[in-house]
């Protein structure tokens, strides 16, 4: 299957309110160009250096999303152009994003990453930590950051019921925070990857991050 036919099929199978982030990590610039020719404009990368190199070579109207763990000392490289950072998992990181966005006179959209998987290795706040985080931040202190919603990754397992339950748990938590924040811009629930995006959409995801189902295996 080609990148373009994968993209066309995928777009036909997802509802119109769901944003597709095409995860192009490890794939070459030509692969991204092919997806771009098909109309795809939102791409996700998880490494700052790779993102920087691709950003420099590709059209300026691409929205670049940083989807992986982000080190504070690397925010400055992407702050001039990144559209959304999916992986805010620490207050100090949010402060650095604020500072670097301000230097660039920009507002950077961010998602707060929530740990929903039954695995040690994945980053993100627990529900309790996220509750405390949302209780403590004052949005007026972050004029150059827009907290758009939450992001989570389910456990890598064949057990569909477990994955479903993790997505439903995140959606319930998202609804809860959304009603507390009472802000129109808090409206993104990013969950679902190649193997589980259908379950995620059923659970209420409106942003999926799909790599291998578009570009092939890494
Ligand atoms: C790599 C990655 C994806 C995409 O994974 P696929 O299984 O290739 O679709 C989605 N989200 C994050 C955070 C990733 O690192």
Tab-separated table of N, CA and C in Angstrom, residues 24-172:
chain	number	residue	atom	x	y	z
A	24	UNK	N	5.291	11.117	11.558
A	24	UNK	CA	6.292	10.863	10.514
A	24	UNK	C	7.680	10.558	11.066
A	25	UNK	N	7.783	10.383	12.372
A	25	UNK	CA	9.090	10.104	12.985
A	25	UNK	C	9.793	8.934	12.294
A	26	UNK	N	11.049	9.060	12.100
A	26	UNK	CA	11.956	8.097	11.434
A	26	UNK	C	11.761	8.003	9.916
A	27	UNK	N	10.669	8.551	9.386
A	27	UNK	CA	10.435	8.473	7.942
A	27	UNK	C	11.031	9.702	7.248
A	28	UNK	N	11.499	9.511	6.016
A	28	UNK	CA	12.200	10.609	5.340
A	28	UNK	C	11.272	11.724	4.863
A	29	UNK	N	11.911	12.842	4.543
A	29	UNK	CA	11.208	14.018	4.048
A	29	UNK	C	10.319	13.692	2.835
A	30	UNK	N	10.804	12.786	1.947
A	30	UNK	CA	10.003	12.445	0.765
A	30	UNK	C	8.676	11.805	1.157
A	31	UNK	N	8.674	11.020	2.232
A	31	UNK	CA	7.432	10.389	2.680
A	31	UNK	C	6.446	11.459	3.158
A	32	UNK	N	6.966	12.457	3.865
A	32	UNK	CA	6.110	13.544	4.349
A	32	UNK	C	5.578	14.337	3.154
A	33	UNK	N	6.438	14.577	2.163
A	33	UNK	CA	6.007	15.290	0.956
A	33	UNK	C	4.863	14.566	0.266
A	34	UNK	N	4.960	13.254	0.223
A	34	UNK	CA	3.899	12.484	-0.432
A	34	UNK	C	2.568	12.671	0.305
A	35	UNK	N	2.625	12.627	1.633
A	35	UNK	CA	1.398	12.850	2.416
A	35	UNK	C	0.908	14.288	2.237
A	36	UNK	N	1.835	15.205	2.165
A	36	UNK	CA	1.490	16.626	1.958
A	36	UNK	C	0.765	16.807	0.625
A	37	UNK	N	1.250	16.113	-0.426
A	37	UNK	CA	0.610	16.199	-1.755
A	37	UNK	C	-0.845	15.738	-1.688
A	38	UNK	N	-1.148	14.833	-0.745
A	38	UNK	CA	-2.528	14.346	-0.581
A	38	UNK	C	-3.363	15.266	0.289
A	39	UNK	N	-2.784	16.361	0.728
A	39	UNK	CA	-3.555	17.321	1.512
A	39	UNK	C	-3.303	17.276	3.008
A	40	UNK	N	-2.493	16.331	3.468
A	40	UNK	CA	-2.220	16.249	4.909
A	40	UNK	C	-1.359	17.444	5.336
A	41	UNK	N	-1.750	18.116	6.406
A	41	UNK	CA	-0.989	19.292	6.851
A	41	UNK	C	-0.496	19.198	8.302
A	42	UNK	N	-0.975	18.220	9.045
A	42	UNK	CA	-0.581	18.099	10.451
A	42	UNK	C	0.320	16.877	10.615
A	43	UNK	N	1.544	17.118	11.086
A	43	UNK	CA	2.512	16.032	11.237
A	43	UNK	C	3.069	16.025	12.650
A	44	UNK	N	3.356	14.822	13.157
A	44	UNK	CA	3.891	14.670	14.508
A	44	UNK	C	5.278	14.059	14.479
A	45	UNK	N	6.146	14.609	15.303
A	45	UNK	CA	7.512	14.097	15.450
A	45	UNK	C	7.806	13.998	16.940
A	46	UNK	N	8.729	13.091	17.302
A	46	UNK	CA	9.011	12.961	18.735
A	46	UNK	C	10.446	13.334	19.125
A	47	UNK	N	11.259	13.723	18.131
A	47	UNK	CA	12.619	14.150	18.467
A	47	UNK	C	12.873	15.542	17.912
A	48	UNK	N	13.415	16.387	18.774
A	48	UNK	CA	13.568	17.802	18.426
A	48	UNK	C	14.492	17.982	17.227
A	49	UNK	N	15.612	17.296	17.217
A	49	UNK	CA	16.568	17.510	16.126
A	49	UNK	C	15.988	17.062	14.779
A	50	UNK	N	15.327	15.927	14.808
A	50	UNK	CA	14.704	15.417	13.582
A	50	UNK	C	13.606	16.367	13.106
A	51	UNK	N	12.820	16.864	14.058
A	51	UNK	CA	11.765	17.821	13.727
A	51	UNK	C	12.353	19.083	13.100
A	52	UNK	N	13.419	19.593	13.690
A	52	UNK	CA	14.074	20.802	13.186
A	52	UNK	C	14.541	20.625	11.738
A	53	UNK	N	15.166	19.479	11.475
A	53	UNK	CA	15.688	19.227	10.128
A	53	UNK	C	14.559	19.123	9.112
A	54	UNK	N	13.477	18.444	9.491
A	54	UNK	CA	12.353	18.287	8.564
A	54	UNK	C	11.630	19.611	8.367
A	55	UNK	N	11.442	20.339	9.456
A	55	UNK	CA	10.775	21.644	9.360
A	55	UNK	C	11.495	22.544	8.366
A	56	UNK	N	12.837	22.512	8.387
A	56	UNK	CA	13.628	23.391	7.518
A	56	UNK	C	13.461	23.041	6.038
A	57	UNK	N	13.123	21.792	5.751
A	57	UNK	CA	13.079	21.351	4.350
A	57	UNK	C	11.685	21.297	3.746
A	58	UNK	N	10.666	21.461	4.569
A	58	UNK	CA	9.299	21.216	4.087
A	58	UNK	C	8.459	22.501	4.087
A	59	UNK	N	7.311	22.502	3.411
A	59	UNK	CA	6.509	23.726	3.280
A	59	UNK	C	6.128	24.355	4.625
A	60	UNK	N	6.022	25.675	4.598
A	60	UNK	CA	5.794	26.442	5.827
A	60	UNK	C	4.371	26.296	6.360
A	61	UNK	N	3.444	25.800	5.549
A	61	UNK	CA	2.064	25.709	6.058
A	61	UNK	C	1.788	24.377	6.760
A	62	UNK	N	2.823	23.601	7.036
A	62	UNK	CA	2.642	22.390	7.853
A	62	UNK	C	2.520	22.778	9.322
A	63	UNK	N	1.559	22.152	10.006
A	63	UNK	CA	1.462	22.279	11.469
A	63	UNK	C	2.268	21.146	12.088
A	64	UNK	N	3.314	21.497	12.796
A	64	UNK	CA	4.165	20.481	13.425
A	64	UNK	C	3.760	20.264	14.873
A	65	UNK	N	3.522	19.012	15.227
A	65	UNK	CA	3.187	18.667	16.608
A	65	UNK	C	4.350	17.878	17.214
A	66	UNK	N	4.762	18.262	18.393
A	66	UNK	CA	5.787	17.509	19.121
A	66	UNK	C	5.035	16.544	20.029
A	67	UNK	N	5.242	15.224	19.800
A	67	UNK	CA	4.412	14.249	20.503
A	67	UNK	C	5.158	13.466	21.577
A	68	UNK	N	6.469	13.549	21.621
A	68	UNK	CA	7.193	12.731	22.594
A	68	UNK	C	7.687	13.539	23.776
A	69	UNK	N	8.342	12.851	24.691
A	69	UNK	CA	8.889	13.526	25.863
A	69	UNK	C	9.821	14.655	25.420
A	70	UNK	N	9.653	15.812	26.024
A	70	UNK	CA	10.406	16.999	25.619
A	70	UNK	C	11.270	17.472	26.774
A	71	UNK	N	12.577	17.578	26.498
A	71	UNK	CA	13.489	18.101	27.521
A	71	UNK	C	13.430	19.622	27.527
A	72	UNK	N	13.492	20.183	28.727
A	72	UNK	CA	13.345	21.636	28.874
A	72	UNK	C	14.369	22.412	28.039
A	73	UNK	N	15.603	21.895	27.999
A	73	UNK	CA	16.651	22.647	27.292
A	73	UNK	C	16.505	22.589	25.770
A	74	UNK	N	15.516	21.838	25.278
A	74	UNK	CA	15.319	21.757	23.821
A	74	UNK	C	14.124	22.561	23.337
A	75	UNK	N	13.347	23.113	24.266
A	75	UNK	CA	12.142	23.846	23.866
A	75	UNK	C	12.506	25.008	22.941
A	76	UNK	N	13.646	25.643	23.210
A	76	UNK	CA	14.022	26.845	22.448
A	76	UNK	C	14.170	26.582	20.944
A	77	UNK	N	14.534	25.365	20.582
A	77	UNK	CA	14.731	25.073	19.153
A	77	UNK	C	13.420	25.043	18.375
A	78	UNK	N	12.354	24.570	19.027
A	78	UNK	CA	11.091	24.407	18.296
A	78	UNK	C	10.099	25.541	18.552
A	79	UNK	N	10.378	26.342	19.586
A	79	UNK	CA	9.435	27.409	19.960
A	79	UNK	C	9.107	28.373	18.816
A	80	UNK	N	10.030	28.630	17.882
A	80	UNK	CA	9.691	29.567	16.802
A	80	UNK	C	8.586	29.077	15.863
A	81	UNK	N	8.330	27.769	15.825
A	81	UNK	CA	7.379	27.310	14.807
A	81	UNK	C	6.416	26.218	15.256
A	82	UNK	N	6.688	25.523	16.354
A	82	UNK	CA	5.859	24.351	16.690
A	82	UNK	C	4.411	24.785	16.942
A	83	UNK	N	3.452	23.975	16.440
A	83	UNK	CA	2.034	24.322	16.612
A	83	UNK	C	1.487	23.809	17.932
A	84	UNK	N	1.836	22.567	18.260
A	84	UNK	CA	1.278	21.983	19.479
A	84	UNK	C	2.294	21.052	20.120
A	85	UNK	N	2.365	21.115	21.436
A	85	UNK	CA	3.215	20.196	22.205
A	85	UNK	C	2.274	19.270	22.989
A	86	UNK	N	2.318	17.966	22.667
A	86	UNK	CA	1.371	17.004	23.255
A	86	UNK	C	1.806	16.482	24.611
A	87	UNK	N	3.020	16.789	25.004
A	87	UNK	CA	3.636	15.987	26.043
A	87	UNK	C	4.092	16.814	27.245
A	88	UNK	N	3.241	17.748	27.676
A	88	UNK	CA	3.593	18.523	28.866
A	88	UNK	C	3.285	17.661	30.087
A	89	UNK	N	4.334	17.307	30.814
A	89	UNK	CA	4.152	16.370	31.922
A	89	UNK	C	4.787	16.899	33.196
A	90	UNK	N	4.981	18.222	33.233
A	90	UNK	CA	5.680	18.785	34.380
A	90	UNK	C	5.518	20.311	34.336
A	91	UNK	N	5.280	20.878	35.503
A	91	UNK	CA	5.057	22.332	35.581
A	91	UNK	C	6.270	23.120	35.109
A	92	UNK	N	7.463	22.621	35.415
A	92	UNK	CA	8.677	23.335	35.004
A	92	UNK	C	8.774	23.405	33.481
A	93	UNK	N	8.348	22.344	32.812
A	93	UNK	CA	8.350	22.348	31.347
A	93	UNK	C	7.379	23.412	30.832
A	94	UNK	N	6.224	23.505	31.451
A	94	UNK	CA	5.242	24.519	31.027
A	94	UNK	C	5.827	25.927	31.170
A	95	UNK	N	6.577	26.140	32.250
A	95	UNK	CA	7.196	27.456	32.474
A	95	UNK	C	8.203	27.783	31.375
A	96	UNK	N	8.975	26.779	30.978
A	96	UNK	CA	9.965	27.004	29.919
A	96	UNK	C	9.262	27.279	28.586
A	97	UNK	N	8.195	26.551	28.314
A	97	UNK	CA	7.450	26.789	27.069
A	97	UNK	C	6.909	28.223	27.065
A	98	UNK	N	6.366	28.653	28.215
A	98	UNK	CA	5.898	30.042	28.325
A	98	UNK	C	7.015	31.025	27.980
A	99	UNK	N	8.180	30.821	28.567
A	99	UNK	CA	9.296	31.752	28.362
A	99	UNK	C	9.748	31.792	26.900
A	100	UNK	N	9.882	30.621	26.303
A	100	UNK	CA	10.372	30.567	24.917
A	100	UNK	C	9.309	31.046	23.923
A	101	UNK	N	8.045	30.774	24.213
A	101	UNK	CA	6.973	31.269	23.335
A	101	UNK	C	6.924	32.792	23.377
A	102	UNK	N	7.118	33.338	24.567
A	102	UNK	CA	7.108	34.796	24.725
A	102	UNK	C	8.257	35.440	23.935
A	103	UNK	N	9.435	34.826	24.016
A	103	UNK	CA	10.580	35.351	23.252
A	103	UNK	C	10.276	35.434	21.770
A	104	UNK	N	9.473	34.483	21.307
A	104	UNK	CA	9.137	34.426	19.885
A	104	UNK	C	7.822	35.140	19.572
A	105	UNK	N	7.258	35.764	20.601
A	105	UNK	CA	6.007	36.491	20.430
A	105	UNK	C	4.919	35.582	19.832
A	106	UNK	N	4.835	34.367	20.376
A	106	UNK	CA	3.855	33.399	19.885
A	106	UNK	C	3.035	32.847	21.043
A	107	UNK	N	1.927	32.206	20.681
A	107	UNK	CA	1.182	31.403	21.650
A	107	UNK	C	1.287	29.955	21.193
A	108	UNK	N	1.782	29.082	22.067
A	108	UNK	CA	1.957	27.669	21.702
A	108	UNK	C	0.868	26.834	22.371
A	109	UNK	N	0.148	26.058	21.551
A	109	UNK	CA	-0.869	25.147	22.068
A	109	UNK	C	-0.186	23.974	22.763
A	110	UNK	N	-0.714	23.594	23.911
A	110	UNK	CA	-0.139	22.471	24.667
A	110	UNK	C	-1.232	21.512	25.109
A	111	UNK	N	-0.857	20.253	25.220
A	111	UNK	CA	-1.707	19.252	25.853
A	111	UNK	C	-0.987	18.761	27.101
A	112	UNK	N	-1.753	18.421	28.104
A	112	UNK	CA	-1.176	17.858	29.321
A	112	UNK	C	-1.233	16.331	29.182
A	113	UNK	N	-0.069	15.707	29.312
A	113	UNK	CA	-0.016	14.247	29.124
A	113	UNK	C	-0.414	13.533	30.413
A	114	UNK	N	-1.359	12.617	30.265
A	114	UNK	CA	-1.859	11.845	31.402
A	114	UNK	C	-1.410	10.396	31.244
A	115	UNK	N	-0.898	9.852	32.327
A	115	UNK	CA	-0.444	8.457	32.329
A	115	UNK	C	-1.659	7.553	32.511
A	116	UNK	N	-2.033	6.844	31.440
A	116	UNK	CA	-3.198	5.947	31.557
A	116	UNK	C	-2.814	4.480	31.399
A	117	UNK	N	-1.587	4.218	30.927
A	117	UNK	CA	-1.196	2.844	30.636
A	117	UNK	C	-0.749	2.116	31.892
A	118	UNK	N	-0.852	0.811	31.792
A	118	UNK	CA	-0.455	-0.068	32.872
A	118	UNK	C	1.023	-0.423	32.667
A	119	UNK	N	1.845	0.581	32.407
A	119	UNK	CA	3.265	0.377	32.119
A	119	UNK	C	4.058	1.459	32.830
A	120	UNK	N	5.206	1.076	33.329
A	120	UNK	CA	6.042	2.008	34.084
A	120	UNK	C	6.652	3.103	33.217
A	121	UNK	N	7.004	2.724	31.971
A	121	UNK	CA	7.932	3.550	31.215
A	121	UNK	C	7.324	4.808	30.614
A	122	UNK	N	6.018	4.913	30.583
A	122	UNK	CA	5.439	6.047	29.883
A	122	UNK	C	5.318	7.274	30.769
A	123	UNK	N	5.540	8.423	30.159
A	123	UNK	CA	5.519	9.678	30.892
A	123	UNK	C	4.089	10.141	31.127
A	124	UNK	N	3.932	11.114	31.971
A	124	UNK	CA	2.629	11.740	32.151
A	124	UNK	C	2.225	11.831	33.605
A	125	UNK	N	1.261	12.721	33.865
A	125	UNK	CA	0.704	12.897	35.205
A	125	UNK	C	-0.290	11.782	35.511
A	126	UNK	N	-0.351	11.366	36.749
A	126	UNK	CA	-1.485	10.551	37.203
A	126	UNK	C	-2.697	11.476	37.313
A	127	UNK	N	-3.882	10.901	37.460
A	127	UNK	CA	-5.071	11.744	37.632
A	127	UNK	C	-4.921	12.653	38.846
A	128	UNK	N	-4.357	12.118	39.901
A	128	UNK	CA	-4.208	12.910	41.132
A	128	UNK	C	-3.247	14.063	40.909
A	129	UNK	N	-2.124	13.769	40.250
A	129	UNK	CA	-1.157	14.833	39.965
A	129	UNK	C	-1.751	15.880	39.026
A	130	UNK	N	-2.518	15.405	38.048
A	130	UNK	CA	-3.113	16.345	37.091
A	130	UNK	C	-4.153	17.222	37.775
A	131	UNK	N	-4.912	16.634	38.679
A	131	UNK	CA	-5.876	17.415	39.462
A	131	UNK	C	-5.169	18.545	40.200
A	132	UNK	N	-4.055	18.191	40.828
A	132	UNK	CA	-3.292	19.187	41.588
A	132	UNK	C	-2.721	20.246	40.641
A	133	UNK	N	-2.226	19.786	39.506
A	133	UNK	CA	-1.658	20.694	38.503
A	133	UNK	C	-2.706	21.714	38.049
A	134	UNK	N	-3.898	21.221	37.656
A	134	UNK	CA	-4.926	22.145	37.176
A	134	UNK	C	-5.449	23.032	38.289
A	135	UNK	N	-5.413	22.510	39.511
A	135	UNK	CA	-5.837	23.336	40.638
A	135	UNK	C	-4.858	24.460	40.942
A	136	UNK	N	-3.589	24.242	40.613
A	136	UNK	CA	-2.575	25.205	41.050
A	136	UNK	C	-2.202	26.232	39.989
A	137	UNK	N	-2.398	25.909	38.708
A	137	UNK	CA	-1.925	26.888	37.717
A	137	UNK	C	-2.931	28.020	37.524
A	138	UNK	N	-2.356	29.181	37.314
A	138	UNK	CA	-3.156	30.358	37.008
A	138	UNK	C	-2.864	30.724	35.557
A	139	UNK	N	-3.864	30.609	34.710
A	139	UNK	CA	-3.629	30.806	33.272
A	139	UNK	C	-3.054	32.178	32.948
A	140	UNK	N	-3.354	33.156	33.793
A	140	UNK	CA	-2.826	34.511	33.545
A	140	UNK	C	-1.301	34.548	33.623
A	141	UNK	N	-0.703	33.570	34.313
A	141	UNK	CA	0.762	33.493	34.383
A	141	UNK	C	1.367	32.905	33.105
A	142	UNK	N	0.512	32.390	32.226
A	142	UNK	CA	0.998	31.721	31.013
A	142	UNK	C	0.333	32.311	29.762
A	143	UNK	N	0.561	33.612	29.533
A	143	UNK	CA	-0.139	34.260	28.408
A	143	UNK	C	0.286	33.743	27.039
A	144	UNK	N	1.443	33.079	26.960
A	144	UNK	CA	1.927	32.595	25.664
A	144	UNK	C	1.748	31.089	25.491
A	145	UNK	N	0.967	30.502	26.396
A	145	UNK	CA	0.660	29.080	26.309
A	145	UNK	C	-0.856	28.952	26.287
A	146	UNK	N	-1.364	28.073	25.434
A	146	UNK	CA	-2.798	27.781	25.472
A	146	UNK	C	-2.952	26.296	25.763
A	147	UNK	N	-3.493	25.981	26.923
A	147	UNK	CA	-3.694	24.570	27.284
A	147	UNK	C	-4.965	24.090	26.601
A	148	UNK	N	-4.766	23.267	25.561
A	148	UNK	CA	-5.887	22.888	24.697
A	148	UNK	C	-6.574	21.606	25.124
A	149	UNK	N	-5.921	20.810	25.992
A	149	UNK	CA	-6.572	19.572	26.397
A	149	UNK	C	-5.604	18.559	26.960
A	150	UNK	N	-5.958	17.288	26.782
A	150	UNK	CA	-5.181	16.194	27.372
A	150	UNK	C	-4.728	15.202	26.294
A	151	UNK	N	-3.651	14.498	26.605
A	151	UNK	CA	-3.148	13.443	25.731
A	151	UNK	C	-2.827	12.221	26.570
A	152	UNK	N	-3.076	11.043	26.022
A	152	UNK	CA	-2.713	9.815	26.726
A	152	UNK	C	-2.434	8.676	25.758
A	153	UNK	N	-1.636	7.732	26.215
A	153	UNK	CA	-1.322	6.531	25.434
A	153	UNK	C	-1.754	5.308	26.205
A	154	UNK	N	-2.514	4.438	25.553
A	154	UNK	CA	-2.981	3.221	26.206
A	154	UNK	C	-1.855	2.196	26.295
A	155	UNK	N	-2.074	1.207	27.107
A	155	UNK	CA	-1.132	0.091	27.227
A	155	UNK	C	-0.986	-0.626	25.884
A	156	UNK	N	0.240	-1.046	25.588
A	156	UNK	CA	0.497	-1.818	24.376
A	156	UNK	C	0.123	-3.265	24.653
A	157	UNK	N	-1.117	-3.624	24.348
A	157	UNK	CA	-1.604	-4.967	24.673
A	157	UNK	C	-2.650	-5.396	23.659
A	158	UNK	N	-2.834	-6.709	23.534
A	158	UNK	CA	-3.888	-7.251	22.673
A	158	UNK	C	-5.254	-7.142	23.354
A	159	UNK	N	-5.253	-6.882	24.640
A	159	UNK	CA	-6.487	-6.867	25.419
A	159	UNK	C	-7.306	-5.606	25.126
A	160	UNK	N	-8.263	-5.739	24.221
A	160	UNK	CA	-9.047	-4.580	23.773
A	160	UNK	C	-9.870	-3.965	24.897
A	161	UNK	N	-10.365	-4.826	25.789
A	161	UNK	CA	-11.183	-4.290	26.888
A	161	UNK	C	-10.365	-3.374	27.777
A	162	UNK	N	-9.108	-3.761	27.978
A	162	UNK	CA	-8.241	-2.912	28.803
A	162	UNK	C	-7.994	-1.568	28.122
A	163	UNK	N	-7.694	-1.621	26.830
A	163	UNK	CA	-7.427	-0.394	26.074
A	163	UNK	C	-8.663	0.514	26.091
A	164	UNK	N	-9.828	-0.111	25.852
A	164	UNK	CA	-11.095	0.628	25.874
A	164	UNK	C	-11.303	1.324	27.214
A	165	UNK	N	-11.055	0.562	28.285
A	165	UNK	CA	-11.257	1.111	29.631
A	165	UNK	C	-10.299	2.275	29.895
A	166	UNK	N	-9.075	2.167	29.404
A	166	UNK	CA	-8.106	3.252	29.615
A	166	UNK	C	-8.533	4.508	28.849
A	167	UNK	N	-8.999	4.326	27.624
A	167	UNK	CA	-9.459	5.486	26.842
A	167	UNK	C	-10.709	6.107	27.476
A	168	UNK	N	-11.635	5.258	27.907
A	168	UNK	CA	-12.852	5.793	28.522
A	168	UNK	C	-12.523	6.548	29.804
A	169	UNK	N	-11.543	6.022	30.534
A	169	UNK	CA	-11.111	6.710	31.758
A	169	UNK	C	-10.530	8.079	31.459
A	170	UNK	N	-9.743	8.166	30.401
A	170	UNK	CA	-9.156	9.460	30.039
A	170	UNK	C	-10.237	10.434	29.572
A	171	UNK	N	-11.209	9.915	28.806
A	171	UNK	CA	-12.276	10.804	28.318
A	171	UNK	C	-13.114	11.336	29.493
A	172	UNK	N	-13.399	10.495	30.457
A	172	UNK	CA	-14.149	10.943	31.630
A	172	UNK	C	-13.362	12.016	32.385
